[in-house]
Amino acid sequence: MKLPIPFRSATRPSVTPMTATPKFLSSKLGKSLSLLAFAALLPSTLVARETLVIKAKNAYLGRGKTMKNAVILVEDGKIKKIGQKLEEDWNARVIECDSILPSWVHAHYPGGMDQGNENMPVTPQLTVADSIDPSSPNFEFLRRHGVGTVHVLPGNRTVVAGFGMVVRPFGASPEEMAVISQAGLKFSLAPRQGSRSAQIAAVEKALDDAIAYKKGYERRKKEFAEDKANGATTAESFSEEIQEVQKPLLDLLAGKHTAYIYVPGPSEILPALRIIKRYRFPAVLVLGAQCYKAVDLLKLARGIPLVLDSELEILKKDEESGREEIICPAKVLYDAGLKFAITSRVSGMSGRRGGSSSNPAGLYPWWQVATCVRHGIPEAVAIEMFTSMPASILGLGKRVGRLAPGFDANIQVLSAPLFEPESLVKYLILEGQIAYDRSKDRRLRELSGERLREPKDGKGRKQSR
């Protein structure tokens, strides 16, 4: 029997940056100084948009559509035209390559911050905008591997952790990086300590407290109106403001925000669905890897967007025969007819409670997509799981996740077709601007031991720096 669960569209974009209680004040000066140094390293290509003409032998456009010998015209940060024979602007920069596809879209990324989890259990008034570190190696890594849109959210060890922020992984400040300034409101059913039933009770208590507070507020407001009508007060207006810690939860209950609920395992799926049904707010479920064991319960969540944890291969051993097999949670969900987004692991995180695998290959979006394909998910569907599907969940389905006229020019330029061993990201183009150029990736060359070529003058001599 299908469980009736209300669903409204996912995260609504916020057109103005939010204001929230400042955090990490002691680190603000140090972060500002480090950002000044970081800003000096940003490539000048992002200062002004160029008109681009991208010629690719192979183009994956999205939703299973491909094109050979594709030409894409980019103007003012948008894709203007796509075809095989287009008239080129005389002053356009031309990029010729083997393959292109939309940049990856990350629907749930608890990284790129100087602090991923709050010490207090209920902090809905906070925002990751106060914690995002633009100079974080996490963002550098994402650019290097073709990620163009990232929903940065708090970690999984707080009851109500505050707001996420959708960013492009490039910029000198969170405001410059922002795509959606106020995105999902993070909840977690995974306890930092104590039992999971206590964690679920804490989530419900936070919501019940907000409801009780609203009733008291409305009662006081009504009493003021009566006193004013009876001449019992000289005050011009009701002066009490809604408490900062309660407002995000009240707005959530009014359908103005979307909750991102981390569900660590199968036993928390039904409580999560009951919370959504009882409090009637829009939500996205972020599923721990073991949730595949309760795939029948997940079928009750149809209409609720799903994001799958980065652990896409689990070793399962039969206790009787001793035989081992590898389970792919994504394949189990796909075979059940569910639609969902996949993610990649955050560098430096480990353990299932944090929502990450210890498998280092899980850091790479292309590996995650290839893992799904290796386990039998069609290639086009697997790519959608890391492009158009998360874009739709974030409310950006008409901007990113596909290559089409009118969409943001967020494009991975590859050295070979995606699943070929020699395929690397040569360029990452974000809104028509080159955010990553592999030939100028100094850190990558240092890690690989390859020396950068020294600039030379007209006579072939090394220039001094």
mmCIF file of C-alpha atoms in Angstrom, residues 22-247:
data_model
loop_
_atom_site.group_PDB
_atom_site.id
_atom_site.type_symbol
_atom_site.label_atom_id
_atom_site.label_comp_id
_atom_site.label_asym_id
_atom_site.label_seq_id
_atom_site.Cartn_x
_atom_site.Cartn_y
_atom_site.Cartn_z
ATOM 1 C CA PRO A 22 28.024 34.719 12.512
ATOM 2 C CA LYS A 23 30.121 31.687 13.387
ATOM 3 C CA PHE A 24 33.799 31.050 13.857
ATOM 4 C CA LEU A 25 34.513 34.705 14.667
ATOM 5 C CA SER A 26 37.927 33.805 16.003
ATOM 6 C CA SER A 27 38.931 32.464 12.600
ATOM 7 C CA LYS A 28 37.530 35.278 10.453
ATOM 8 C CA LEU A 29 40.731 37.339 10.298
ATOM 9 C CA GLY A 30 42.902 34.358 9.463
ATOM 10 C CA LYS A 31 40.463 33.217 6.787
ATOM 11 C CA SER A 32 40.354 36.711 5.258
ATOM 12 C CA LEU A 33 44.124 36.837 4.994
ATOM 13 C CA SER A 34 44.278 33.386 3.426
ATOM 14 C CA LEU A 35 41.584 34.341 0.917
ATOM 15 C CA LEU A 36 43.589 37.383 -0.147
ATOM 16 C CA ALA A 37 46.475 35.092 -0.979
ATOM 17 C CA PHE A 38 44.129 32.627 -2.676
ATOM 18 C CA ALA A 39 42.498 35.324 -4.796
ATOM 19 C CA ALA A 40 45.880 36.196 -6.259
ATOM 20 C CA LEU A 41 46.097 32.653 -7.669
ATOM 21 C CA LEU A 42 42.759 32.723 -9.512
ATOM 22 C CA PRO A 43 43.174 32.656 -13.280
ATOM 23 C CA SER A 44 42.418 35.884 -15.088
ATOM 24 C CA THR A 45 40.092 34.053 -17.474
ATOM 25 C CA LEU A 46 37.277 34.484 -14.973
ATOM 26 C CA VAL A 47 37.555 38.270 -14.903
ATOM 27 C CA ALA A 48 35.599 38.674 -18.134
ATOM 28 C CA ARG A 49 33.480 36.235 -20.127
ATOM 29 C CA GLU A 50 34.704 35.241 -23.555
ATOM 30 C CA THR A 51 32.741 34.185 -26.593
ATOM 31 C CA LEU A 52 33.655 30.546 -27.030
ATOM 32 C CA VAL A 53 33.335 28.069 -29.857
ATOM 33 C CA ILE A 54 33.843 24.501 -28.672
ATOM 34 C CA LYS A 55 34.383 21.827 -31.300
ATOM 35 C CA ALA A 56 34.150 18.247 -30.047
ATOM 36 C CA LYS A 57 34.379 14.927 -31.853
ATOM 37 C CA ASN A 58 31.998 13.476 -29.273
ATOM 38 C CA ALA A 59 29.397 15.411 -27.294
ATOM 39 C CA TYR A 60 27.132 14.005 -24.606
ATOM 40 C CA LEU A 61 24.302 16.513 -24.393
ATOM 41 C CA GLY A 62 22.218 14.878 -21.662
ATOM 42 C CA ARG A 63 19.164 12.630 -21.357
ATOM 43 C CA GLY A 64 20.839 10.086 -23.591
ATOM 44 C CA LYS A 65 21.397 12.495 -26.490
ATOM 45 C CA THR A 66 24.796 12.542 -28.194
ATOM 46 C CA MET A 67 26.259 14.320 -31.197
ATOM 47 C CA LYS A 68 29.281 13.640 -33.362
ATOM 48 C CA ASN A 69 31.442 16.563 -34.549
ATOM 49 C CA ALA A 70 29.481 18.959 -32.381
ATOM 50 C CA VAL A 71 29.985 22.717 -32.337
ATOM 51 C CA ILE A 72 28.791 24.713 -29.329
ATOM 52 C CA LEU A 73 28.586 28.502 -29.349
ATOM 53 C CA VAL A 74 28.828 30.135 -25.913
ATOM 54 C CA GLU A 75 27.964 33.792 -25.308
ATOM 55 C CA ASP A 76 27.449 35.703 -22.045
ATOM 56 C CA GLY A 77 27.888 32.541 -19.998
ATOM 57 C CA LYS A 78 25.065 30.680 -21.772
ATOM 58 C CA ILE A 79 24.954 28.074 -24.493
ATOM 59 C CA LYS A 80 23.583 29.952 -27.494
ATOM 60 C CA LYS A 81 23.617 27.291 -30.209
ATOM 61 C CA ILE A 82 24.507 23.634 -30.708
ATOM 62 C CA GLY A 83 24.974 22.051 -34.103
ATOM 63 C CA GLN A 84 27.423 20.426 -36.466
ATOM 64 C CA LYS A 85 27.930 23.429 -38.738
ATOM 65 C CA LEU A 86 27.650 26.809 -37.076
ATOM 66 C CA GLU A 87 28.886 30.194 -38.197
ATOM 67 C CA GLU A 88 31.760 31.217 -35.935
ATOM 68 C CA ASP A 89 32.189 34.643 -34.393
ATOM 69 C CA TRP A 90 35.434 36.134 -35.752
ATOM 70 C CA ASN A 91 36.662 37.106 -32.263
ATOM 71 C CA ALA A 92 35.592 33.905 -30.475
ATOM 72 C CA ARG A 93 38.074 31.703 -28.712
ATOM 73 C CA VAL A 94 38.030 28.265 -30.312
ATOM 74 C CA ILE A 95 38.564 25.110 -28.261
ATOM 75 C CA GLU A 96 38.970 21.856 -30.162
ATOM 76 C CA CYS A 97 38.752 18.631 -28.206
ATOM 77 C CA ASP A 98 37.829 14.971 -28.264
ATOM 78 C CA SER A 99 34.798 14.948 -25.961
ATOM 79 C CA ILE A 100 32.537 17.180 -23.901
ATOM 80 C CA LEU A 101 29.708 16.608 -21.443
ATOM 81 C CA PRO A 102 27.875 18.647 -18.793
ATOM 82 C CA SER A 103 29.820 19.336 -15.630
ATOM 83 C CA TRP A 104 28.921 17.095 -12.691
ATOM 84 C CA VAL A 105 26.338 18.291 -10.175
ATOM 85 C CA HIS A 106 26.779 17.371 -6.504
ATOM 86 C CA ALA A 107 23.470 17.310 -4.590
ATOM 87 C CA HIS A 108 24.981 16.669 -1.137
ATOM 88 C CA TYR A 109 28.580 17.599 -0.328
ATOM 89 C CA PRO A 110 29.615 18.024 3.337
ATOM 90 C CA GLY A 111 33.047 19.412 2.436
ATOM 91 C CA GLY A 112 34.872 22.634 1.606
ATOM 92 C CA MET A 113 34.198 24.072 5.078
ATOM 93 C CA ASP A 114 36.465 24.920 7.987
ATOM 94 C CA GLN A 115 34.013 23.113 10.291
ATOM 95 C CA GLY A 116 31.567 20.483 9.072
ATOM 96 C CA ASN A 117 29.524 19.894 12.236
ATOM 97 C CA GLU A 118 28.320 22.162 15.036
ATOM 98 C CA ASN A 119 28.846 21.260 18.667
ATOM 99 C CA MET A 120 25.262 22.200 19.541
ATOM 100 C CA PRO A 121 22.608 19.711 18.375
ATOM 101 C CA VAL A 122 19.978 22.162 17.073
ATOM 102 C CA THR A 123 21.261 25.137 15.066
ATOM 103 C CA PRO A 124 18.788 25.776 12.210
ATOM 104 C CA GLN A 125 19.629 29.486 12.157
ATOM 105 C CA LEU A 126 23.187 28.881 10.948
ATOM 106 C CA THR A 127 24.455 28.629 7.392
ATOM 107 C CA VAL A 128 27.483 27.063 5.753
ATOM 108 C CA ALA A 129 28.086 30.461 4.105
ATOM 109 C CA ASP A 130 29.910 31.382 7.326
ATOM 110 C CA SER A 131 32.067 28.254 7.127
ATOM 111 C CA ILE A 132 32.818 27.747 3.412
ATOM 112 C CA ASP A 133 36.513 28.161 2.671
ATOM 113 C CA PRO A 134 37.008 29.078 -1.015
ATOM 114 C CA SER A 135 40.690 28.119 -0.776
ATOM 115 C CA SER A 136 39.825 24.601 0.436
ATOM 116 C CA PRO A 137 41.604 21.788 -1.446
ATOM 117 C CA ASN A 138 38.158 20.186 -1.742
ATOM 118 C CA PHE A 139 37.046 22.814 -4.265
ATOM 119 C CA GLU A 140 40.322 22.549 -6.158
ATOM 120 C CA PHE A 141 39.812 18.778 -6.365
ATOM 121 C CA LEU A 142 36.240 19.208 -7.619
ATOM 122 C CA ARG A 143 37.331 21.568 -10.401
ATOM 123 C CA ARG A 144 40.084 19.174 -11.442
ATOM 124 C CA HIS A 145 37.525 16.402 -11.865
ATOM 125 C CA GLY A 146 34.780 18.269 -13.664
ATOM 126 C CA VAL A 147 32.316 19.256 -10.922
ATOM 127 C CA GLY A 148 30.570 22.520 -11.724
ATOM 128 C CA THR A 149 27.724 22.772 -9.177
ATOM 129 C CA VAL A 150 27.995 21.783 -5.509
ATOM 130 C CA HIS A 151 25.384 21.745 -2.752
ATOM 131 C CA VAL A 152 27.564 22.280 0.330
ATOM 132 C CA LEU A 153 25.734 21.085 3.439
ATOM 133 C CA PRO A 154 26.725 20.536 7.082
ATOM 134 C CA GLY A 155 27.846 17.056 8.115
ATOM 135 C CA ASN A 156 25.732 14.250 9.510
ATOM 136 C CA ARG A 157 26.435 14.580 13.224
ATOM 137 C CA THR A 158 23.993 17.310 14.231
ATOM 138 C CA VAL A 159 20.235 17.000 14.788
ATOM 139 C CA VAL A 160 19.368 20.165 12.857
ATOM 140 C CA ALA A 161 22.536 21.631 11.409
ATOM 141 C CA GLY A 162 21.478 24.725 9.462
ATOM 142 C CA PHE A 163 21.328 25.764 5.827
ATOM 143 C CA GLY A 164 23.377 24.551 2.916
ATOM 144 C CA MET A 165 24.484 26.651 -0.025
ATOM 145 C CA VAL A 166 24.706 25.758 -3.711
ATOM 146 C CA VAL A 167 27.963 27.064 -5.162
ATOM 147 C CA ARG A 168 30.186 26.847 -8.181
ATOM 148 C CA PRO A 169 33.547 25.532 -6.883
ATOM 149 C CA PHE A 170 35.371 28.683 -7.801
ATOM 150 C CA GLY A 171 35.620 32.206 -6.438
ATOM 151 C CA ALA A 172 37.392 34.336 -3.870
ATOM 152 C CA SER A 173 34.443 34.456 -1.438
ATOM 153 C CA PRO A 174 31.278 32.452 -0.676
ATOM 154 C CA GLU A 175 29.234 35.312 -2.157
ATOM 155 C CA GLU A 176 31.165 35.117 -5.430
ATOM 156 C CA MET A 177 30.749 31.337 -5.516
ATOM 157 C CA ALA A 178 27.012 31.400 -4.737
ATOM 158 C CA VAL A 179 24.420 29.891 -7.064
ATOM 159 C CA ILE A 180 21.711 29.513 -4.388
ATOM 160 C CA SER A 181 22.587 31.393 -1.218
ATOM 161 C CA GLN A 182 20.086 29.622 1.021
ATOM 162 C CA ALA A 183 19.536 26.012 0.022
ATOM 163 C CA GLY A 184 18.599 22.853 1.944
ATOM 164 C CA LEU A 185 18.042 22.745 5.721
ATOM 165 C CA LYS A 186 20.049 19.783 7.024
ATOM 166 C CA PHE A 187 18.664 17.170 9.428
ATOM 167 C CA SER A 188 20.364 13.948 10.477
ATOM 168 C CA LEU A 189 19.010 10.741 11.971
ATOM 169 C CA ALA A 190 22.551 9.495 12.691
ATOM 170 C CA PRO A 191 23.475 10.225 16.332
ATOM 171 C CA ARG A 192 26.808 11.654 17.337
ATOM 172 C CA GLN A 193 26.351 9.736 20.563
ATOM 173 C CA GLY A 194 23.519 7.778 22.141
ATOM 174 C CA SER A 195 20.835 5.781 20.379
ATOM 175 C CA ARG A 196 19.283 6.447 17.009
ATOM 176 C CA SER A 197 15.818 6.406 18.581
ATOM 177 C CA ALA A 198 16.953 9.299 20.773
ATOM 178 C CA GLN A 199 18.194 11.125 17.664
ATOM 179 C CA ILE A 200 14.821 10.689 15.965
ATOM 180 C CA ALA A 201 13.083 11.931 19.110
ATOM 181 C CA ALA A 202 15.384 14.985 19.130
ATOM 182 C CA VAL A 203 14.399 15.834 15.547
ATOM 183 C CA GLU A 204 10.700 15.582 16.441
ATOM 184 C CA LYS A 205 11.202 17.650 19.594
ATOM 185 C CA ALA A 206 12.859 20.451 17.622
ATOM 186 C CA LEU A 207 9.881 20.558 15.264
ATOM 187 C CA ASP A 208 7.320 20.280 18.085
ATOM 188 C CA ASP A 209 9.051 23.104 19.974
ATOM 189 C CA ALA A 210 8.797 25.302 16.883
ATOM 190 C CA ILE A 211 5.068 24.542 16.570
ATOM 191 C CA ALA A 212 4.513 25.285 20.261
ATOM 192 C CA TYR A 213 6.489 28.506 19.971
ATOM 193 C CA LYS A 214 4.358 29.645 17.013
ATOM 194 C CA LYS A 215 1.156 28.996 18.950
ATOM 195 C CA GLY A 216 2.449 31.054 21.874
ATOM 196 C CA TYR A 217 3.590 33.819 19.548
ATOM 197 C CA GLU A 218 0.217 33.992 17.810
ATOM 198 C CA ARG A 219 -1.556 34.012 21.187
ATOM 199 C CA ARG A 220 0.567 36.930 22.406
ATOM 200 C CA LYS A 221 -0.005 38.781 19.153
ATOM 201 C CA LYS A 222 -3.772 38.288 19.481
ATOM 202 C CA GLU A 223 -3.714 39.451 23.116
ATOM 203 C CA PHE A 224 -1.856 42.602 22.071
ATOM 204 C CA ALA A 225 -4.500 43.350 19.421
ATOM 205 C CA GLU A 226 -7.256 42.966 22.022
ATOM 206 C CA ASP A 227 -5.410 45.186 24.524
ATOM 207 C CA LYS A 228 -4.922 47.843 21.868
ATOM 208 C CA ALA A 229 -8.600 47.729 20.907
ATOM 209 C CA ASN A 230 -9.556 48.100 24.581
ATOM 210 C CA GLY A 231 -7.086 50.929 25.184
ATOM 211 C CA ALA A 232 -5.045 48.795 27.593
ATOM 212 C CA THR A 233 -1.741 49.594 25.857
ATOM 213 C CA THR A 234 -0.193 52.672 24.293
ATOM 214 C CA ALA A 235 2.191 50.718 22.055
ATOM 215 C CA GLU A 236 1.722 51.404 18.348
ATOM 216 C CA SER A 237 2.442 47.866 17.168
ATOM 217 C CA PHE A 238 3.291 44.381 18.346
ATOM 218 C CA SER A 239 7.056 44.544 18.861
ATOM 219 C CA GLU A 240 7.975 40.916 19.533
ATOM 220 C CA GLU A 241 10.023 39.381 16.742
ATOM 221 C CA ILE A 242 10.163 35.664 15.987
ATOM 222 C CA GLN A 243 13.206 34.086 17.560
ATOM 223 C CA GLU A 244 16.078 33.549 15.164
ATOM 224 C CA VAL A 245 16.436 29.874 16.098
ATOM 225 C CA GLN A 246 12.743 29.204 15.425
ATOM 226 C CA LYS A 247 12.218 31.088 12.174
#
